[in-house]
Tab-separated table of C-alpha atoms in Angstrom:
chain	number	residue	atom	x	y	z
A	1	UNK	CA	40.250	90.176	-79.066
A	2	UNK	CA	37.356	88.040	-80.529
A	3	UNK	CA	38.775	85.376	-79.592
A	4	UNK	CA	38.898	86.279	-75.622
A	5	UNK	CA	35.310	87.872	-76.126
A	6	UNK	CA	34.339	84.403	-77.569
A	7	UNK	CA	35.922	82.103	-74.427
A	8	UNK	CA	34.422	84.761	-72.092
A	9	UNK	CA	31.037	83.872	-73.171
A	10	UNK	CA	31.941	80.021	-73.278
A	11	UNK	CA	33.670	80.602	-70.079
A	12	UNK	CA	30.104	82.438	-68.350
A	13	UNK	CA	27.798	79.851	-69.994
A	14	UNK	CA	29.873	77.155	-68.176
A	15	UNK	CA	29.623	78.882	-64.780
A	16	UNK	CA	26.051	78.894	-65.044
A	17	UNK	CA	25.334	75.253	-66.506
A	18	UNK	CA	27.575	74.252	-63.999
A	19	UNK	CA	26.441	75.959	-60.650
A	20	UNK	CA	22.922	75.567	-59.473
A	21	UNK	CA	20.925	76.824	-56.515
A	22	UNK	CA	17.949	74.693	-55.525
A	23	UNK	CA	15.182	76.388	-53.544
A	24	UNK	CA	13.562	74.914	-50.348
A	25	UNK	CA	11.353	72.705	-50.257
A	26	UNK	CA	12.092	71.401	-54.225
A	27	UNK	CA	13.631	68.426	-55.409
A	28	UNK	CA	15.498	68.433	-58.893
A	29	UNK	CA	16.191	65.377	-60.867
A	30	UNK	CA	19.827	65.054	-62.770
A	31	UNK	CA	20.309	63.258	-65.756
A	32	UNK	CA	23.470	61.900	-66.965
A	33	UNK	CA	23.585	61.258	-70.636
A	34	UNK	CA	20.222	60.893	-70.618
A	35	UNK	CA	19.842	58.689	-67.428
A	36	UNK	CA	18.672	58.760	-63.918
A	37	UNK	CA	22.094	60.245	-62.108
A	38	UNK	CA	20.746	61.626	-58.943
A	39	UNK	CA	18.268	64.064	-57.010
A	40	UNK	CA	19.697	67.543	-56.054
A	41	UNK	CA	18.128	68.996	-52.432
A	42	UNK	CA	18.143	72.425	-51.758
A	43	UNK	CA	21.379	74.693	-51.714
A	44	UNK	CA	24.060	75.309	-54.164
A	45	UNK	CA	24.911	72.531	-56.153
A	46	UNK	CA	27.260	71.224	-58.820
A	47	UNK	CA	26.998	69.521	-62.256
A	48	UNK	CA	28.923	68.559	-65.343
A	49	UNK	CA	27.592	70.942	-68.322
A	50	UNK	CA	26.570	69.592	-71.476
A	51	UNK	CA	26.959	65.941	-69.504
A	52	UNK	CA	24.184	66.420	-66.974
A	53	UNK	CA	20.999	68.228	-66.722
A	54	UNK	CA	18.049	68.859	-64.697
A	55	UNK	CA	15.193	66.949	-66.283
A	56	UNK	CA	12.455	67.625	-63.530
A	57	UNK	CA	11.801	69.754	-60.888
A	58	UNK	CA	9.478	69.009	-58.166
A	59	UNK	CA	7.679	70.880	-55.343
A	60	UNK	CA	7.885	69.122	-52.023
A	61	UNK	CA	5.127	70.968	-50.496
A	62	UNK	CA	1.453	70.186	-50.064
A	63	UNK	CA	-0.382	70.517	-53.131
A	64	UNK	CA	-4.224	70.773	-53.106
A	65	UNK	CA	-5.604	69.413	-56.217
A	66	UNK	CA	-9.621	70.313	-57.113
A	67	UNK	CA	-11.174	66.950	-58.366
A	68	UNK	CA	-13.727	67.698	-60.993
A	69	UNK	CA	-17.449	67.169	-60.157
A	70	UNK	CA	-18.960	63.378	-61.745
A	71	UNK	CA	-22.052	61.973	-61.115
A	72	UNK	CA	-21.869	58.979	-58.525
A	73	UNK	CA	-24.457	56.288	-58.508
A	74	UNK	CA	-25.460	55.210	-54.919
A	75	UNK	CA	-26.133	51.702	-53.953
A	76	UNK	CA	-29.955	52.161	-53.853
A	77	UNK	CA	-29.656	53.757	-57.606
A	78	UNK	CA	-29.927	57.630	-56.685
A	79	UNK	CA	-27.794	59.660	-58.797
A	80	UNK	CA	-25.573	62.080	-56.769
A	81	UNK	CA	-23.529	64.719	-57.916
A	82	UNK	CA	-19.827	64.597	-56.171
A	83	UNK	CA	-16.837	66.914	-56.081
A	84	UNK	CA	-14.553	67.117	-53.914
A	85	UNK	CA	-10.307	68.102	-53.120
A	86	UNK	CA	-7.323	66.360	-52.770
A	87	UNK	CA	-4.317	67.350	-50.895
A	88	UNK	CA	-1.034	65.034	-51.501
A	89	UNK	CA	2.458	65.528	-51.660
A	90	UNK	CA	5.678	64.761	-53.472
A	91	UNK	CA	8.093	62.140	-51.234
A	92	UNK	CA	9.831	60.695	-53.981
A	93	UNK	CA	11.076	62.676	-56.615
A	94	UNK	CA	12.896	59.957	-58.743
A	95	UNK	CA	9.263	58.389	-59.157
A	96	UNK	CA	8.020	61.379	-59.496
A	97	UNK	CA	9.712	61.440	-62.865
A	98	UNK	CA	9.822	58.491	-64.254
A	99	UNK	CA	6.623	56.549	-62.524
A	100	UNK	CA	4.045	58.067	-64.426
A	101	UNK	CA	3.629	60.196	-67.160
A	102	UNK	CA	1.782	62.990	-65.904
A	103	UNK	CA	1.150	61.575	-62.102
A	104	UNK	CA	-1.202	64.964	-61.578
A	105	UNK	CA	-4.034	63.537	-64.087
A	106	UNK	CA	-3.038	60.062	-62.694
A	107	UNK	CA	-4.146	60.810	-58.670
A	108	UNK	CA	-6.962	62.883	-60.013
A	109	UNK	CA	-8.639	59.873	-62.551
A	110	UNK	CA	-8.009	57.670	-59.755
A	111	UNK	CA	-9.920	59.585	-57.128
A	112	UNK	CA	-12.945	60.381	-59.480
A	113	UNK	CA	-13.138	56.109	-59.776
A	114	UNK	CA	-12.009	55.601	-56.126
A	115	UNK	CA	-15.319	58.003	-55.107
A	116	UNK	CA	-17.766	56.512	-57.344
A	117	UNK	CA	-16.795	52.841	-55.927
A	118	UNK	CA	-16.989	53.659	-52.159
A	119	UNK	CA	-20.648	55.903	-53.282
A	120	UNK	CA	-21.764	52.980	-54.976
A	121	UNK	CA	-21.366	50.779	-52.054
A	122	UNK	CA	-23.573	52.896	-49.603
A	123	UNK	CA	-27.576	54.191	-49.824
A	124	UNK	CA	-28.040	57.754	-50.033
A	125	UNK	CA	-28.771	58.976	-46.802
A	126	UNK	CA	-25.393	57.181	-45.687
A	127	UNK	CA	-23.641	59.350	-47.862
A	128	UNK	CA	-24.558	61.973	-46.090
A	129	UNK	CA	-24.074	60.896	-42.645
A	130	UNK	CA	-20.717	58.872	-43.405
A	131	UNK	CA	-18.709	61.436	-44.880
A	132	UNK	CA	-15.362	61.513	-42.890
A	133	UNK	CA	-15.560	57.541	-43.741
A	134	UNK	CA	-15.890	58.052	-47.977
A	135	UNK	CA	-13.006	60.872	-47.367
A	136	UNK	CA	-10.966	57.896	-45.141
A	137	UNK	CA	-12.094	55.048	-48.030
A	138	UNK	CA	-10.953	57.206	-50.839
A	139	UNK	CA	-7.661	58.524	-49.194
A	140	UNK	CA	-6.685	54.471	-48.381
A	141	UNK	CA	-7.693	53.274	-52.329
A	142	UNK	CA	-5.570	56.397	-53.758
A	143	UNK	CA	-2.674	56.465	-51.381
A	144	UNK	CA	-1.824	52.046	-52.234
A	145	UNK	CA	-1.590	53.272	-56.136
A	146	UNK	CA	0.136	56.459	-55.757
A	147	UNK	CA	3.300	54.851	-53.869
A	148	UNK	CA	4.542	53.878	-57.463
A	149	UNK	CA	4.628	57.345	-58.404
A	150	UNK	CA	6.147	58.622	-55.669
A	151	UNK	CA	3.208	60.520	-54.121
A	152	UNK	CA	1.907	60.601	-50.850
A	153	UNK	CA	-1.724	61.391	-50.370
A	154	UNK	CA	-2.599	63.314	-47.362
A	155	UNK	CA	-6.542	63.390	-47.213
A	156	UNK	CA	-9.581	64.015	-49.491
A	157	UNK	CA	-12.687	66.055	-48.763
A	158	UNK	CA	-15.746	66.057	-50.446
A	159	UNK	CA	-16.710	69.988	-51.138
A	160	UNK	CA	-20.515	69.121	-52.546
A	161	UNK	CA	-23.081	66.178	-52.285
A	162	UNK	CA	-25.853	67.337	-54.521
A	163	UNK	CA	-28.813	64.884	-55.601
A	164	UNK	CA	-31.287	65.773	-58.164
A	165	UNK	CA	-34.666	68.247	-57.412
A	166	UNK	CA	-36.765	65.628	-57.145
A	167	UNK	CA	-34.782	63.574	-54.093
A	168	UNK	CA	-34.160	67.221	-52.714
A	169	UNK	CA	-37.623	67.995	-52.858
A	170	UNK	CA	-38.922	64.513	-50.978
A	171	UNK	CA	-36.362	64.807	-48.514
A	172	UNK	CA	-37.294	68.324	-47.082
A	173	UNK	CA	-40.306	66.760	-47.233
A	174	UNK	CA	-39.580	63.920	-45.346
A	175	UNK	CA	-37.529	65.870	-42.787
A	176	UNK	CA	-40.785	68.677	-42.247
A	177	UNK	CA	-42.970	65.191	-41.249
A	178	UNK	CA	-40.368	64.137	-38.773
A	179	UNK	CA	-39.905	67.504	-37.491
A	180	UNK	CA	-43.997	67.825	-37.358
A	181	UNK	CA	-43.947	63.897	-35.743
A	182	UNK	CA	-41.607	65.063	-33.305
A	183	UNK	CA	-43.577	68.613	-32.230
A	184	UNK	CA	-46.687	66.604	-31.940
A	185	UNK	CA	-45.174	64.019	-29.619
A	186	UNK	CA	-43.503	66.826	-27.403
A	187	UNK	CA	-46.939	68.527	-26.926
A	188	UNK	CA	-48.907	65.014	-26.150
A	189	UNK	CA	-45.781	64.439	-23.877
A	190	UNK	CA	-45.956	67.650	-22.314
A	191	UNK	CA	-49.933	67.353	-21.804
A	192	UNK	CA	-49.148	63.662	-20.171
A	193	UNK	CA	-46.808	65.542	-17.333
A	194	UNK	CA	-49.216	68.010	-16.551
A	195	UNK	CA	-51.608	65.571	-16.093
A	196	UNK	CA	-49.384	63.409	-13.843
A	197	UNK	CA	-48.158	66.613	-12.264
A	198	UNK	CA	-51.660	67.691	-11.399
A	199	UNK	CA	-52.601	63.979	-10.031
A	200	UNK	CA	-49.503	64.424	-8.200
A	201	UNK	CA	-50.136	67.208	-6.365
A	202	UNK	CA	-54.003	66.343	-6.072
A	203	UNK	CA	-52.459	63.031	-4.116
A	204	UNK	CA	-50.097	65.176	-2.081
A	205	UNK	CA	-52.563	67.474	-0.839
A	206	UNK	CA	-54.716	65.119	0.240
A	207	UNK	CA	-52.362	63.085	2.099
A	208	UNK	CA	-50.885	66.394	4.003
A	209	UNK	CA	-54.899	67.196	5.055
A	210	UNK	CA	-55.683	63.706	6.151
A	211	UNK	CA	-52.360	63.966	8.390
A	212	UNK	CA	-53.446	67.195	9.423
A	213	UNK	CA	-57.033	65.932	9.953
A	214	UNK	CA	-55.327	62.897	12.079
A	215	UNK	CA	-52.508	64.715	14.062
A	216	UNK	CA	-55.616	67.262	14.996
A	217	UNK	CA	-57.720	64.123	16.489
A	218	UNK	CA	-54.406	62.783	18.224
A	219	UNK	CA	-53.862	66.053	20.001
A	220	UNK	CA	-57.748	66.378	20.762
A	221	UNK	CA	-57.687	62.731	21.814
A	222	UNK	CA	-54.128	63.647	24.135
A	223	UNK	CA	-56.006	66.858	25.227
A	224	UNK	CA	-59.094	65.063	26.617
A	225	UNK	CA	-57.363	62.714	28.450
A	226	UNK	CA	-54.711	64.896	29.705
A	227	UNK	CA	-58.292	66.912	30.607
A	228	UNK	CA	-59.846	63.695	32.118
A	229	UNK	CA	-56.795	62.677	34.189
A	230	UNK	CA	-56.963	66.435	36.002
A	231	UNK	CA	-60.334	66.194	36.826
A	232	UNK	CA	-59.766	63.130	38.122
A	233	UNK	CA	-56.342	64.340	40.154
A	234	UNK	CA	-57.872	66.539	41.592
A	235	UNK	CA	-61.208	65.424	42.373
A	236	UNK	CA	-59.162	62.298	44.205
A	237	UNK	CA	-57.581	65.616	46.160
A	238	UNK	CA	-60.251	66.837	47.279
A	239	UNK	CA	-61.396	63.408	48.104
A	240	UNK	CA	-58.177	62.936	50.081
A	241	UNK	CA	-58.509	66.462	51.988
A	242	UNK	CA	-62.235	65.935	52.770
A	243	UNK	CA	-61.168	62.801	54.392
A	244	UNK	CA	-58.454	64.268	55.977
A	245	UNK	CA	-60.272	67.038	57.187
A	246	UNK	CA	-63.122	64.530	58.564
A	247	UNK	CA	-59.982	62.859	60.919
A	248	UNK	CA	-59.618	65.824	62.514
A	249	UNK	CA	-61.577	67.285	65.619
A	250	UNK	CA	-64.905	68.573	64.882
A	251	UNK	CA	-64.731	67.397	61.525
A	252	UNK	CA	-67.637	64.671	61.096
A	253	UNK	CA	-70.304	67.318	62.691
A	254	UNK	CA	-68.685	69.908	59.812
A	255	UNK	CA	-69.719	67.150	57.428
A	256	UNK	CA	-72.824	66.258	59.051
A	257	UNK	CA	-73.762	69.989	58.811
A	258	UNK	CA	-72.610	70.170	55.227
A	259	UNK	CA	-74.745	67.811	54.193
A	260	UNK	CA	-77.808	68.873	55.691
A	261	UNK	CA	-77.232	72.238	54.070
A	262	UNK	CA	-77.361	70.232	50.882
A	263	UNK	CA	-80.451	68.637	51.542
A	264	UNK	CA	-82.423	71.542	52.712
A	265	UNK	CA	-81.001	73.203	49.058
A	266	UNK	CA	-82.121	70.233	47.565
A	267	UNK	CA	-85.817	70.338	49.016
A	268	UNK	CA	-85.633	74.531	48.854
A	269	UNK	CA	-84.749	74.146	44.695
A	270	UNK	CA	-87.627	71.260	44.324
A	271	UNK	CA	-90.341	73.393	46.348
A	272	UNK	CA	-89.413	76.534	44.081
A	273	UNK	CA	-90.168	74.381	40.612
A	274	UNK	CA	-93.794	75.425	38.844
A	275	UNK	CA	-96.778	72.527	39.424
A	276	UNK	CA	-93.895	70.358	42.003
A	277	UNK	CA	-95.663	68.639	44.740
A	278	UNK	CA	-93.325	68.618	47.476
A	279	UNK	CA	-94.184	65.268	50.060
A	280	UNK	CA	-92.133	66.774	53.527
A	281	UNK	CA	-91.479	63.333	55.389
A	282	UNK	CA	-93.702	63.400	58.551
A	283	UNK	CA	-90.731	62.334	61.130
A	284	UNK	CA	-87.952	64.863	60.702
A	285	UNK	CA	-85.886	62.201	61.726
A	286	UNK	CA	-85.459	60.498	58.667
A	287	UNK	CA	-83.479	63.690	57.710
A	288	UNK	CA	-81.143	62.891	60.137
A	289	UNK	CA	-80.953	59.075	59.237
A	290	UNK	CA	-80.180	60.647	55.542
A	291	UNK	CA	-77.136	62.414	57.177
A	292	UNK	CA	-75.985	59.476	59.392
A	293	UNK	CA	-76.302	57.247	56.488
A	294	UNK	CA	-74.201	59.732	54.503
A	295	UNK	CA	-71.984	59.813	57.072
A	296	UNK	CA	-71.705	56.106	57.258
A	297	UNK	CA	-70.662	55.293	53.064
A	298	UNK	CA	-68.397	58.493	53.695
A	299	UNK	CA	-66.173	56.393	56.345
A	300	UNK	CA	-66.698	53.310	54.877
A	301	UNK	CA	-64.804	54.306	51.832
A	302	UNK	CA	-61.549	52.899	50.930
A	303	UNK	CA	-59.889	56.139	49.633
A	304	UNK	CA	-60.959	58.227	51.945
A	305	UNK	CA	-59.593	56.010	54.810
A	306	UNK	CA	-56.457	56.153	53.318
């Protein structure tokens, strides 16, 4: 009975030295007598107990690693304090084992010096403005190293760029001037446009009056001599119908009578003026040689011939 009791137990510790389960995303390592044998992936696997044995287990997932905070010296000698994370991942397991010692403290030294290198190389206020490049720099110098134990680094970001109070202090400073620089320039710009807006309009204005001013003397100027040429249409009308009306019978004694009605106004208007002396000519006839010589210019001209 002790004897079945005892192979029972030899019997279960077998089973489970021999059968192992693996979970995703982990890598085991198998040694065989106390050398590299093989890497078991995840699922139920097989070994030889008391011959082989899992000597390292390894996650294959993305581990973030928190990079302690140094000091970093920048290339124009500021002192900045720098931490930052690391995100890399296990793609090897066999040099995951057996490439480094402790490969955890190995990426994390090796980031702290890769950081304080690229720092030193740039001034401070690139450090600031260049950050996705450091991350990039650091990444590149960590990721050549860590191939030999079997790491992949994925990226780096820096969490916290802090300089000492006094750099702190004269660069809020120095950023209050530029933003006081920059308000005072806005305002003399903005006085400058209002200027040139109110020049502007000042030069628009006038221009619209003086083409107002000249389209008014064009139309006065068309208006006059659309006036003029009337009067004279129609005074070369009535020219035309006097003439025509002289042609006809009984028409030169009409005109001979029409102008000796003028002339008797003419001598009736003169006799009514205050302190006029009125000289009558003695032979009435003259009148008459008035009218006839009237008469005559009347037929001798060319337009009313016509």
């Amino acid at each position: 009975m002790e004897i079945a009791l005892v192979l029972g137990v030899i019997a279960i510790i077998f089973i489970v030295r021999t059968f192992k389960i693996v979970p995703q995303q982990n890598a085991w390592v198998v040694e065989r007598l106390g050398k590299y044998d093989r890497t078991l992936t995840p699922g139920l696997k097989f070994i030889i107990p008391f011959i082989d044995r899992v000597a390292y287990q390894h996650s294959l997932k993305e581990i973030p690693l928190d990079v302690p905070s140094q000091v970093c010296i920048t290339k124009d000698n500021t002192q900045l304090q720098v931490d930052g994370i690391l995100y890399f991942q296990v793609t090897d397991p066999m040099r995951a084992s057996y490439g480094s010692s402790n490969y955890i403290v190995a990426v994390t030294q090796l980031a702290q010096t890769s950081l304080r290198s690229v720092i030193g190389k740039l001034e401070l206020e690139k450090t600031f403005e260049e950050r996705d490049i450091i991350n990039a720099q650091v990444v590149q110098a960590i990721d050549e190293a860590a191939l030999n134990w079997g790491v992949k680094v994925l990226r780096y970001e820096i969490k916290d760029l802090t300089p000492p109070k006094e750099i702190l202090h004269a660069m809020q400073q120095q950023i209050t001037a530029e933003r006081e620089k920059r308000a005072l320039i806005a305002a003399s710009e903005g006085r400058r446009q209002e200027q040139i807006n109110i020049a502007t309009g000042e030069r628009e204005a006038f221009i619209a009056r003086s083409e107002g001013e000249k389209q008014a003397a064009i139309n006065q100027a068309q208006g006059e001599a659309a006036s003029i040429t009337a009067v004279a249409e129609a005074t070369a009308l009535a020219i035309e119908r006097v003439a025509a009306a002289i042609r006809q019978p009984g028409g030169e004694q009409a005109v001979q009578l029409k102008v000796a009605e003028k002339a008797v106004d003419a001598y009736s208007k003169v006799a009514s003026e205050a302190n006029t002396t009125l000289v009558v000519p003695g032979n009435m006839s003259e009148v008459s040689a008035l009218i006839t010589s009237a008469m005559a210019m009347v037929k001798s001209n060319p337009r009313i011939g016509t």
